[in-house]
Short mmCIF file of C-alpha atoms in Angstrom, two decimals:
data_model
loop_
_atom_site.label_atom_id
_atom_site.label_comp_id
_atom_site.label_asym_id
_atom_site.label_seq_id
_atom_site.Cartn_x
_atom_site.Cartn_y
_atom_site.Cartn_z
CA MET A 1 -61.79 1.56 -3.09
CA ARG A 2 -59.30 -0.90 -1.83
CA MET A 3 -57.62 -0.93 -5.23
CA ARG A 4 -57.39 2.86 -5.33
CA GLY A 5 -55.70 2.96 -1.92
CA TRP A 6 -53.11 0.52 -3.18
CA TRP A 7 -52.32 2.68 -6.19
CA VAL A 8 -51.94 5.79 -4.06
CA TRP A 9 -49.52 3.93 -1.80
CA PHE A 10 -47.59 2.49 -4.77
CA GLY A 11 -47.35 5.85 -6.56
CA GLY A 12 -46.12 7.53 -3.39
CA THR A 13 -43.41 4.90 -2.96
CA LEU A 14 -42.25 5.45 -6.51
CA LEU A 15 -41.98 9.17 -5.92
CA VAL A 16 -39.96 8.69 -2.75
CA ALA A 17 -37.66 6.21 -4.48
CA ALA A 18 -37.13 8.56 -7.42
CA ASP A 19 -36.37 11.42 -5.08
CA ALA A 20 -33.83 9.35 -3.12
CA GLN A 21 -32.10 8.39 -6.35
CA ALA A 22 -32.01 11.97 -7.60
CA GLN A 23 -30.45 13.10 -4.33
CA GLU A 24 -26.74 12.56 -4.58
CA ASP A 25 -25.04 10.52 -1.86
CA LEU A 26 -22.96 13.52 -0.72
CA LYS A 27 -21.24 11.57 2.02
CA ALA A 28 -20.00 9.02 -0.52
CA ARG A 29 -19.03 11.82 -2.92
CA GLY A 30 -16.79 13.17 -0.18
CA TRP A 31 -15.23 9.76 0.52
CA ALA A 32 -14.69 9.17 -3.20
CA ALA A 33 -12.98 12.55 -3.63
CA ALA A 34 -10.12 11.22 -1.48
CA CYS A 35 -9.26 8.73 -4.27
CA ALA A 36 -8.78 11.54 -6.81
CA ALA A 37 -5.48 12.63 -5.26
CA CYS A 38 -3.83 9.59 -6.90
CA HIS A 39 -6.41 8.50 -9.49
CA GLY A 40 -7.08 11.97 -10.90
CA THR A 41 -9.90 14.49 -10.70
CA ASN A 42 -13.05 12.79 -12.02
CA GLY A 43 -11.10 9.51 -11.97
CA ARG A 44 -8.82 10.35 -14.88
CA SER A 45 -5.25 9.45 -13.98
CA GLU A 46 -2.20 10.92 -15.75
CA GLY A 47 -0.48 7.54 -15.51
CA GLY A 48 0.83 5.08 -12.97
CA MET A 49 -2.34 4.63 -10.97
CA PRO A 50 -5.23 3.35 -13.11
CA SER A 51 -8.14 5.61 -14.10
CA ILE A 52 -11.40 4.97 -12.28
CA ALA A 53 -13.58 6.90 -14.72
CA GLY A 54 -16.25 5.10 -16.67
CA ARG A 55 -16.20 1.83 -14.72
CA ARG A 56 -19.29 0.09 -13.42
CA ALA A 57 -20.08 0.23 -9.72
CA ASP A 58 -20.10 -3.55 -9.22
CA GLU A 59 -16.73 -3.87 -10.98
CA LEU A 60 -15.16 -1.16 -8.78
CA TYR A 61 -16.71 -2.68 -5.66
CA GLN A 62 -15.32 -6.15 -6.44
CA ILE A 63 -11.83 -4.67 -6.95
CA LEU A 64 -11.98 -2.74 -3.66
CA ILE A 65 -13.20 -5.79 -1.73
CA ALA A 66 -10.45 -7.92 -3.29
CA PHE A 67 -7.86 -5.38 -2.08
CA LYS A 68 -9.42 -5.35 1.37
CA GLN A 69 -9.34 -9.15 1.59
CA ASP A 70 -5.77 -9.41 0.23
CA ARG A 71 -7.03 -11.31 -2.81
CA LYS A 72 -5.59 -8.70 -5.19
CA GLN A 73 -1.94 -7.63 -5.14
CA ALA A 74 -1.17 -3.96 -4.66
CA THR A 75 1.43 -1.62 -3.20
CA VAL A 76 -0.89 0.65 -1.16
CA MET A 77 -4.52 -0.20 -2.05
CA GLN A 78 -4.55 -3.33 0.16
CA GLN A 79 -3.78 -0.94 3.05
CA HIS A 80 -6.22 1.86 2.10
CA ALA A 81 -9.16 -0.51 1.47
CA LYS A 82 -8.96 -1.82 5.04
CA GLY A 83 -9.85 1.66 6.28
CA TYR A 84 -13.47 1.32 5.10
CA SER A 85 -16.46 -0.89 5.85
CA ASP A 86 -17.80 -3.01 2.97
CA GLU A 87 -20.83 -0.73 2.89
CA GLN A 88 -18.64 2.37 2.61
CA LEU A 89 -16.67 0.76 -0.24
CA ARG A 90 -19.94 -0.05 -2.03
CA ARG A 91 -21.09 3.57 -1.75
CA ILE A 92 -17.70 4.84 -2.93
CA ALA A 93 -17.88 2.51 -5.97
CA GLU A 94 -21.39 3.77 -6.71
CA ALA A 95 -20.31 7.40 -6.33
CA TRP A 96 -17.50 6.92 -8.86
CA ALA A 97 -19.75 5.10 -11.31
CA ARG A 98 -22.38 7.83 -11.00
CA LEU A 99 -19.83 10.64 -11.39
CA THR A 100 -18.22 9.18 -14.49
CA ALA A 101 -21.17 7.34 -16.07
CA GLY A 102 -20.56 6.78 -19.76
CA GLY A 103 -16.96 7.88 -19.43
CA ALA A 104 -17.99 11.53 -19.71
CA LYS A 105 -16.28 14.36 -17.83
CA MET B 1 -26.04 36.21 -1.63
CA ASN B 2 -27.86 38.76 0.46
CA ALA B 3 -28.89 38.09 4.03
CA SER B 4 -32.62 37.99 3.43
CA ARG B 5 -32.17 35.42 0.68
CA ARG B 6 -29.97 33.33 2.95
CA ARG B 7 -32.52 33.55 5.76
CA ALA B 8 -35.30 32.57 3.37
CA LEU B 9 -33.29 29.58 2.21
CA GLN B 10 -32.47 28.56 5.73
CA ALA B 11 -36.15 28.77 6.63
CA LEU B 12 -36.97 26.63 3.61
CA ALA B 13 -34.30 24.13 4.50
CA SER B 14 -35.39 23.85 8.11
CA ALA B 15 -38.99 23.36 6.95
CA GLY B 16 -37.74 20.48 4.82
CA LEU B 17 -38.77 22.24 1.65
CA ALA B 18 -35.33 22.81 0.17
CA SER B 19 -35.85 19.93 -2.24
CA LEU B 20 -38.65 21.87 -3.90
CA LEU B 21 -36.12 24.39 -5.19
CA PRO B 22 -34.79 23.94 -8.72
CA LEU B 23 -31.56 21.92 -8.57
CA ARG B 24 -29.04 24.63 -9.60
CA ALA B 25 -30.57 27.49 -7.67
CA SER B 26 -28.96 26.17 -4.51
CA GLY B 27 -28.38 28.26 -1.41
CA ALA B 28 -24.74 28.56 -2.37
CA ALA B 29 -25.55 30.28 -5.67
CA GLY B 30 -23.91 33.68 -5.59
CA ALA B 31 -22.37 33.03 -2.18
CA ARG B 32 -18.85 34.37 -1.82
CA VAL B 33 -16.03 32.16 -0.61
CA VAL B 34 -12.53 33.59 -0.24
CA VAL B 35 -9.59 31.17 -0.03
CA VAL B 36 -6.29 32.56 1.24
CA GLY B 37 -3.22 30.53 0.26
CA GLY B 38 -2.75 28.55 -2.97
CA GLY B 39 -0.84 25.46 -1.87
CA PHE B 40 -2.08 21.87 -1.78
CA ALA B 41 -4.86 22.72 0.71
CA GLY B 42 -6.12 26.06 -0.58
CA ALA B 43 -5.93 25.29 -4.30
CA THR B 44 -7.79 21.98 -3.79
CA ALA B 45 -10.52 23.69 -1.77
CA ALA B 46 -10.95 26.43 -4.41
CA LYS B 47 -11.11 23.94 -7.27
CA TYR B 48 -13.52 21.51 -5.59
CA LEU B 49 -15.86 24.30 -4.48
CA ARG B 50 -16.29 25.19 -8.14
CA LEU B 51 -16.41 21.57 -9.34
CA TRP B 52 -19.19 20.75 -6.90
CA ASP B 53 -21.11 24.02 -7.23
CA PRO B 54 -20.45 26.24 -10.25
CA GLY B 55 -22.86 28.77 -8.75
CA VAL B 56 -20.55 29.72 -5.90
CA SER B 57 -18.15 32.63 -6.32
CA VAL B 58 -14.59 31.67 -5.30
CA THR B 59 -11.63 34.03 -5.00
CA LEU B 60 -8.17 32.65 -4.30
CA VAL B 61 -5.63 35.04 -2.78
CA GLU B 62 -2.05 33.88 -3.38
CA ALA B 63 1.09 36.01 -3.44
CA ASN B 64 3.09 33.82 -5.83
CA ARG B 65 2.42 33.37 -9.55
CA GLU B 66 3.71 29.80 -9.41
CA PHE B 67 3.55 26.99 -6.90
CA VAL B 68 6.57 24.75 -6.29
CA SER B 69 5.84 21.38 -4.69
CA CYS B 70 7.71 20.42 -1.54
CA PRO B 71 6.97 16.73 -2.22
CA VAL B 72 9.66 15.41 -4.59
CA SER B 73 11.84 18.51 -4.03
CA ASN B 74 14.47 16.37 -2.28
CA ARG B 75 15.03 14.77 -5.70
CA VAL B 76 15.74 18.24 -7.08
CA ILE B 77 18.31 18.79 -4.32
CA ALA B 78 19.91 15.45 -5.24
CA GLY B 79 20.10 16.51 -8.89
CA THR B 80 17.75 13.84 -10.24
CA MET B 81 14.91 16.18 -11.20
CA SER B 82 14.34 19.77 -12.24
CA LEU B 83 12.47 22.41 -10.30
CA ARG B 84 10.34 22.97 -13.41
CA ASP B 85 9.02 19.40 -13.11
CA ILE B 86 7.33 20.25 -9.82
CA THR B 87 6.21 23.81 -10.60
CA ARG B 88 2.61 24.65 -11.50
CA ASN B 89 0.75 27.87 -12.26
CA TYR B 90 -2.82 28.86 -11.44
CA ASP B 91 -4.28 28.75 -14.98
CA GLY B 92 -6.06 25.47 -14.21
CA LEU B 93 -7.93 27.07 -11.33
CA THR B 94 -8.86 30.06 -13.47
CA ALA B 95 -10.29 27.62 -16.03
CA HIS B 96 -12.51 26.21 -13.27
CA GLY B 97 -13.87 29.71 -12.69
CA VAL B 98 -11.80 30.55 -9.63
CA ARG B 99 -10.84 34.21 -9.54
CA VAL B 100 -7.13 34.17 -8.70
CA THR B 101 -5.63 37.36 -7.32
CA HIS B 102 -1.88 37.50 -6.72
CA ASP B 103 -1.78 39.53 -3.55
CA THR B 104 -1.19 39.06 0.18
CA ALA B 105 -3.99 38.97 2.75
CA THR B 106 -2.99 41.35 5.52
CA ASP B 107 -5.99 41.44 7.82
CA ILE B 108 -9.22 39.58 8.59
CA ASP B 109 -12.37 41.07 10.10
CA PRO B 110 -14.39 37.99 11.10
CA VAL B 111 -17.29 40.12 12.36
CA LYS B 112 -17.79 42.17 9.18
CA ARG B 113 -16.56 39.16 7.18
CA VAL B 114 -13.97 41.07 5.17
CA VAL B 115 -10.39 40.22 4.16
CA LYS B 116 -8.02 43.10 3.43
CA LEU B 117 -5.30 42.65 0.83
CA GLY B 118 -1.86 44.26 0.62
CA ARG B 119 -2.63 46.35 -2.46
CA GLY B 120 -5.72 47.85 -0.85
CA GLU B 121 -8.53 45.60 -2.08
CA SER B 122 -11.16 44.43 0.45
CA LEU B 123 -12.94 41.14 -0.17
CA GLY B 124 -16.26 40.44 1.55
CA TYR B 125 -17.07 36.79 2.17
CA ASP B 126 -19.79 34.45 3.38
CA ARG B 127 -17.15 31.83 4.26
CA LEU B 128 -13.39 32.29 4.50
CA ILE B 129 -10.93 29.42 4.03
CA LEU B 130 -7.39 30.02 5.27
CA ALA B 131 -4.61 27.80 4.00
CA PRO B 132 -1.66 29.84 5.26
CA GLY B 133 0.91 27.03 5.39
CA ILE B 134 3.82 27.30 7.77
CA ASP B 135 5.98 30.06 9.15
CA PHE B 136 9.51 29.55 10.50
CA LEU B 137 10.23 30.40 14.14
CA TYR B 138 13.70 31.87 13.68
CA ASP B 139 13.37 33.66 17.01
CA ARG B 140 13.93 30.24 18.61
CA LEU B 141 17.26 29.84 16.82
CA PRO B 142 19.90 32.10 18.42
CA GLY B 143 22.34 33.19 15.75
CA LEU B 144 19.79 33.22 12.94
CA GLU B 145 17.98 36.43 13.90
CA SER B 146 19.28 38.41 10.95
CA ALA B 147 18.38 37.93 7.29
CA ALA B 148 22.10 37.93 6.48
CA ALA B 149 22.73 34.98 8.80
CA ARG B 150 19.72 33.09 7.45
CA ALA B 151 20.97 33.56 3.88
CA GLN B 152 24.02 31.47 4.80
CA VAL B 153 21.95 28.58 6.15
CA PRO B 154 19.19 27.50 3.72
CA HIS B 155 16.13 25.69 5.10
CA ALA B 156 14.84 24.45 1.72
CA TRP B 157 11.60 23.62 3.59
CA LYS B 158 9.52 25.80 1.28
CA ALA B 159 10.42 24.72 -2.22
CA GLY B 160 11.78 27.16 -4.80
CA ASP B 161 14.92 29.31 -4.65
CA GLN B 162 15.92 27.70 -1.35
CA THR B 163 15.82 24.25 -2.98
CA MET B 164 18.22 25.39 -5.72
CA ASP B 165 20.46 27.17 -3.20
CA LEU B 166 20.90 23.97 -1.17
CA ARG B 167 21.46 21.90 -4.32
CA LYS B 168 24.26 24.24 -5.44
CA ARG B 169 25.94 24.10 -2.03
CA ILE B 170 25.83 20.30 -1.93
CA PHE B 171 27.33 19.90 -5.39
CA ALA B 172 30.02 22.50 -4.50
CA LEU B 173 30.98 20.69 -1.28
CA ARG B 174 34.75 20.26 -1.01
CA PRO B 175 36.00 16.68 -1.45
CA GLY B 176 35.45 14.81 1.81
CA GLY B 177 33.47 17.74 3.23
CA VAL B 178 30.68 17.65 5.81
CA PHE B 179 26.99 18.33 5.17
CA ALA B 180 25.11 18.75 8.47
CA MET B 181 21.38 19.17 8.89
CA HIS B 182 19.16 19.82 11.86
CA VAL B 183 15.65 18.43 12.30
CA PRO B 184 13.26 20.36 14.60
CA LYS B 185 11.06 18.77 17.23
CA ALA B 186 7.80 17.35 15.83
CA PRO B 187 5.27 18.51 14.76
CA TYR B 188 6.70 20.02 11.60
CA ARG B 189 5.78 19.90 7.88
CA CYS B 190 6.38 16.46 6.31
CA PRO B 191 7.54 14.06 9.07
CA PRO B 192 9.70 11.79 6.84
CA GLY B 193 11.05 14.69 4.74
CA PRO B 194 14.25 15.36 6.69
CA TYR B 195 15.28 11.71 6.55
CA GLU B 196 14.50 11.48 2.84
CA ARG B 197 16.66 14.58 2.38
CA ALA B 198 19.60 13.09 4.30
CA THR B 199 19.29 9.90 2.24
CA MET B 200 19.03 11.69 -1.12
CA VAL B 201 21.96 14.00 -0.31
CA ALA B 202 23.99 10.89 0.56
CA PHE B 203 22.87 9.32 -2.73
CA ALA B 204 24.10 12.39 -4.66
CA LEU B 205 27.37 12.58 -2.73
CA GLN B 206 28.08 8.86 -3.11
CA ARG B 207 28.62 9.54 -6.81
CA ALA B 208 30.02 13.08 -6.79
CA ASN B 209 31.96 13.13 -3.54
CA PRO B 210 32.21 9.64 -2.01
CA ARG B 211 34.32 10.60 1.04
CA ALA B 212 31.83 13.29 2.12
CA LYS B 213 29.81 12.95 5.34
CA VAL B 214 26.12 13.54 6.05
CA LEU B 215 25.39 14.37 9.70
CA VAL B 216 21.73 14.33 10.78
CA PHE B 217 21.19 16.12 14.10
CA ASP B 218 17.65 15.42 15.24
CA ALA B 219 15.95 17.29 18.10
CA ASN B 220 13.67 14.26 18.39
CA PRO B 221 14.72 11.16 20.34
CA ASP B 222 14.42 8.96 17.23
CA VAL B 223 13.56 9.06 13.52
CA VAL B 224 10.03 10.51 13.43
CA ALA B 225 8.65 8.60 10.41
CA LYS B 226 9.48 5.36 8.54
CA ARG B 227 12.12 4.73 11.21
CA ASP B 228 12.90 1.08 10.51
CA GLN B 229 12.94 1.63 6.74
CA PHE B 230 15.29 4.62 6.87
CA ARG B 231 17.58 3.03 9.42
CA ALA B 232 17.82 -0.14 7.29
CA VAL B 233 18.69 1.86 4.16
CA TRP B 234 21.32 3.92 5.99
CA GLU B 235 22.89 0.70 7.27
CA SER B 236 22.79 -1.18 3.97
CA ARG B 237 23.55 1.56 1.43
CA TYR B 238 25.00 4.62 3.14
CA LYS B 239 27.00 3.10 5.98
CA GLY B 240 29.92 5.31 6.97
CA MET B 241 28.43 8.23 5.07
CA ILE B 242 25.23 9.06 7.01
CA GLU B 243 25.58 9.51 10.75
CA TYR B 244 22.34 9.91 12.72
CA LEU B 245 22.52 11.79 16.04
CA PRO B 246 19.25 11.85 18.05
CA SER B 247 18.11 14.10 20.92
CA ALA B 248 20.20 16.92 19.46
CA GLU B 249 18.66 20.12 20.84
CA LEU B 250 20.01 23.12 18.98
CA ALA B 251 21.31 25.81 21.36
CA ALA B 252 22.74 28.26 18.80
CA VAL B 253 24.04 28.64 15.27
CA ASP B 254 27.13 30.47 14.03
CA ALA B 255 26.17 31.05 10.41
CA ALA B 256 29.46 32.69 9.36
CA ALA B 257 31.49 29.79 10.78
CA GLN B 258 28.88 27.21 9.58
CA THR B 259 28.83 25.82 13.11
CA LEU B 260 26.02 24.23 15.13
CA LYS B 261 26.05 24.47 18.92
CA LEU B 262 24.24 21.45 20.29
CA GLU B 263 23.39 20.76 23.92
CA ALA B 264 24.30 17.07 23.72
CA TYR B 265 27.12 17.16 21.17
CA GLY B 266 28.90 20.52 21.63
CA ALA B 267 30.06 22.64 18.67
CA VAL B 268 30.02 20.96 15.26
CA LYS B 269 31.52 22.65 12.21
CA ALA B 270 30.23 21.74 8.78
CA ASP B 271 30.97 22.84 5.22
CA VAL B 272 27.28 23.06 4.31
CA LEU B 273 24.54 23.61 6.90
CA ASN B 274 20.84 22.96 6.42
CA ILE B 275 18.64 23.89 9.34
CA ILE B 276 14.94 23.09 9.18
CA PRO B 277 13.55 25.67 11.63
CA PRO B 278 10.81 25.02 14.19
CA GLN B 279 7.44 25.89 12.64
CA ALA B 280 4.00 27.35 13.32
CA ALA B 281 0.88 28.23 11.34
CA GLY B 282 1.44 30.97 8.74
CA PRO B 283 1.66 34.56 10.00
CA LEU B 284 -1.90 35.61 9.04
CA ALA B 285 -3.39 32.84 11.21
CA ARG B 286 -1.22 33.76 14.18
CA ARG B 287 -1.75 37.49 13.77
CA SER B 288 -5.52 36.93 13.59
CA GLY B 289 -5.56 35.04 16.89
CA LEU B 290 -6.59 31.74 15.31
CA VAL B 291 -3.92 29.63 17.00
CA GLY B 292 -4.63 27.57 20.08
CA ALA B 293 -2.71 26.82 23.24
CA GLY B 294 1.03 26.90 22.59
CA GLY B 295 0.54 29.68 20.04
CA ARG B 296 1.54 27.60 17.04
CA TRP B 297 -1.31 25.73 15.32
CA CYS B 298 -5.00 26.40 14.54
CA GLU B 299 -7.62 24.31 16.26
CA VAL B 300 -10.54 23.30 14.05
CA ASP B 301 -13.70 21.22 14.01
CA PHE B 302 -12.60 18.27 11.85
CA LEU B 303 -16.08 17.93 10.28
CA SER B 304 -15.86 21.32 8.58
CA TYR B 305 -12.36 22.65 9.40
CA GLU B 306 -14.12 25.69 10.85
CA SER B 307 -11.94 27.47 13.38
CA LYS B 308 -12.83 26.84 17.01
CA VAL B 309 -12.42 30.54 17.75
CA ALA B 310 -13.64 32.37 14.61
CA PRO B 311 -17.05 31.40 13.19
CA GLY B 312 -17.17 31.52 9.39
CA VAL B 313 -13.38 31.07 9.14
CA HIS B 314 -12.06 27.65 8.12
CA VAL B 315 -8.40 26.60 8.37
CA ILE B 316 -6.85 23.77 6.34
CA GLY B 317 -3.44 22.29 5.55
CA ASP B 318 -0.24 22.38 7.57
CA ALA B 319 -1.50 25.26 9.75
CA VAL B 320 -4.02 22.93 11.43
CA GLY B 321 -3.19 21.49 14.83
CA ALA B 322 -3.36 17.94 13.58
CA ALA B 323 -5.26 15.16 15.27
CA PRO B 324 -3.19 12.25 16.63
CA GLY B 325 -1.46 10.36 13.83
CA MET B 326 -2.36 12.91 11.14
CA PRO B 327 0.84 14.14 9.48
CA LYS B 328 1.35 17.61 8.03
CA SER B 329 1.66 16.58 4.39
CA GLY B 330 0.67 17.73 0.93
CA HIS B 331 -1.58 14.69 0.60
CA MET B 332 -3.38 15.46 3.86
CA ALA B 333 -3.70 19.11 2.79
CA ASN B 334 -5.38 18.04 -0.47
CA GLN B 335 -7.80 15.91 1.58
CA HIS B 336 -8.51 18.74 4.06
CA GLY B 337 -9.35 20.93 1.07
CA LYS B 338 -12.03 18.53 -0.18
CA VAL B 339 -13.67 17.90 3.21
CA CYS B 340 -13.68 21.64 3.85
CA ALA B 341 -15.10 22.48 0.38
CA ALA B 342 -17.96 20.01 0.84
CA ALA B 343 -18.69 21.31 4.35
CA VAL B 344 -18.66 24.95 3.23
CA LEU B 345 -21.14 24.18 0.44
CA ALA B 346 -23.36 22.26 2.87
CA LEU B 347 -23.29 25.17 5.32
CA LEU B 348 -24.10 27.70 2.58
CA ASN B 349 -26.97 25.47 1.45
CA GLY B 350 -28.33 24.96 4.95
CA GLN B 351 -27.68 21.23 4.58
CA PRO B 352 -26.12 18.95 7.20
CA VAL B 353 -22.33 18.63 7.08
CA ASN B 354 -20.97 15.10 6.46
CA ASP B 355 -20.62 13.68 9.97
CA GLU B 356 -18.36 10.78 8.88
CA PRO B 357 -15.42 12.21 6.90
CA ILE B 358 -12.73 9.70 5.95
CA ILE B 359 -9.41 10.84 4.51
CA ILE B 360 -6.23 9.16 3.38
CA ASN B 361 -2.52 9.83 3.54
CA THR B 362 -0.05 8.35 1.09
CA CYS B 363 3.57 9.37 1.37
CA TYR B 364 6.52 8.21 -0.70
CA SER B 365 10.17 8.85 0.22
CA PHE B 366 12.96 8.33 -2.27
CA VAL B 367 16.05 6.54 -0.94
CA GLY B 368 17.99 6.41 -4.22
CA GLU B 369 17.57 7.30 -7.88
CA ARG B 370 14.64 4.97 -8.45
CA GLU B 371 13.64 3.36 -5.19
CA VAL B 372 11.06 4.45 -2.72
CA ILE B 373 9.53 3.54 0.64
CA HIS B 374 5.94 4.50 1.37
CA VAL B 375 3.73 4.94 4.41
CA THR B 376 -0.07 5.06 4.27
CA SER B 377 -2.86 5.71 6.75
CA VAL B 378 -6.63 6.17 6.75
CA HIS B 379 -8.21 8.66 9.15
CA ARG B 380 -11.87 8.81 10.14
CA TYR B 381 -13.87 11.11 12.39
CA ASP B 382 -14.57 9.71 15.86
CA ARG B 383 -17.84 11.13 17.18
CA GLU B 384 -17.08 10.50 20.84
CA LYS B 385 -13.53 11.85 20.75
CA LYS B 386 -14.63 14.64 18.35
CA THR B 387 -11.41 14.35 16.39
CA MET B 388 -9.85 12.32 13.60
CA VAL B 389 -8.47 8.89 14.52
CA THR B 390 -6.27 6.52 12.56
CA VAL B 391 -8.24 3.48 11.41
CA PRO B 392 -6.54 0.41 12.94
CA GLY B 393 -5.20 -2.13 10.45
CA ALA B 394 -5.35 0.30 7.52
CA SER B 395 -1.84 1.73 7.84
CA GLY B 396 1.20 0.26 6.21
CA VAL B 397 4.70 0.70 4.84
CA SER B 398 6.70 -0.74 1.96
CA PRO B 399 8.31 -4.04 2.99
CA GLN B 400 11.56 -2.75 1.42
CA PRO B 401 12.68 0.01 -0.95
CA ASN B 402 11.52 -0.81 -4.47
CA ALA B 403 11.55 0.65 -7.96
CA GLU B 404 7.93 -0.18 -8.78
CA GLU B 405 6.92 2.34 -6.16
CA GLY B 406 9.57 4.75 -7.41
CA TYR B 407 7.59 4.89 -10.65
CA LEU B 408 4.33 5.20 -8.71
CA ALA B 409 5.78 7.95 -6.51
CA LEU B 410 6.35 10.15 -9.56
CA ALA B 411 2.88 9.26 -10.88
CA TRP B 412 1.52 10.22 -7.46
CA ALA B 413 3.26 13.60 -7.67
CA PHE B 414 1.90 14.43 -11.12
CA ASN B 415 -1.59 13.15 -10.30
CA ILE B 416 -1.91 15.06 -7.02
CA LEU B 417 -0.54 18.24 -8.63
CA ASN B 418 -3.17 17.85 -11.36
CA ASP B 419 -5.93 17.08 -8.85
CA THR B 420 -4.93 20.23 -6.97
CA PHE B 421 -4.03 22.70 -9.74
CA GLY B 422 -5.27 21.11 -13.00
#
């Protein structure tokens, strides 16, 4: 009885987690769309600014944090990155990775 | 989407059951969005609506078959780039499934939710997005009331034929002649644009006509944007050629005599005149009663860009009465377009609108053939002030003009044109 209750709870948690993952982070999608003006729609740049498409979330996050902390040289990104909390930068990195997973699009 | 379906969806959404619907059959499926104006703001909104929800029907109403970018057009005036380089058509939007109709919107009925077009078509909508750009207030410039007078004094503040007209006049300037321009009181489209123009005209004349003069009469008390950077460049590279004259209110213009009449400086005769007129939201917005106090700019809710006076009508781009520190720029217009597109889809789906929008401005000004100075800012929504505020510590400028950013400025132009029209 006790065991069964545990499984119901566990199964329910899994469902909720799966649902949360399936639901896109629309707020972060909106923040990330700002980047596309320079880095290209779907993160594919025509040149100059690097493409964002197909990169891993943790890699993008580390780059953004390095800009924010002046550990990585840039012309404008060290200024832009300071406009966001670390948490916002993490969600933006995840949104880009999700959008361009596998380099598709 | 018919009303009963929308009501049913709204009921579902409010009952928290919207997630039970199949993913693609969203509330926006079949909904009709009409976008009026195909510049940086309107084209971006149309494209991103379709990118984010291929089920939504989007019609873009734009009079012109081609768009010419104002950003970088001062390089065209200076002879270092072609107008073709900064011209785009609407095929990219068509490929995204946007229906593009080359017509002029003449009338809005926000109650029946219908837009009337010049050639007689009526477009019904669930949400209307207006990106009407700017209109010039020639009635505030005595002497430029007639079209004939205006034809002798190009503004070149909407890129295209006017850009080429000014370029021809500058390269035909008599040896040692005077080019004089007038900058209107802020707010106007592109705050650093007039100073970039003065600098790039001086750059062109330095080679072609080194004894020529560039006079910058500014209605503002000082350089409106990138002040220290422009002043430093004028001092170091264009000394004796560019003369900057602040607080220069324009009383009248004599177009035939190419003469400015200025309250503080008297009558000034030039060989080539360039007057950037005072501006307001495009005529459709003003005619439809969408402008706020002062009668010039549209007031919007910065979460959705929905008009404060017309429910269901959103206004984006230069026509918006900007929040403090938010410039009227192509980059900002592109960002308005995305925030507005996301909000419109959320509203059609009965979902909450993003309550924390964050947008960016990046602006490059050329000061020579290759070198550029930039200014950046990040703007976020402030819930208490209910407007956009500039994020402290996230703004910046180039330490000095540099060629690395000259290369990036052109990359910026091509990338933002592709993000908007591609």
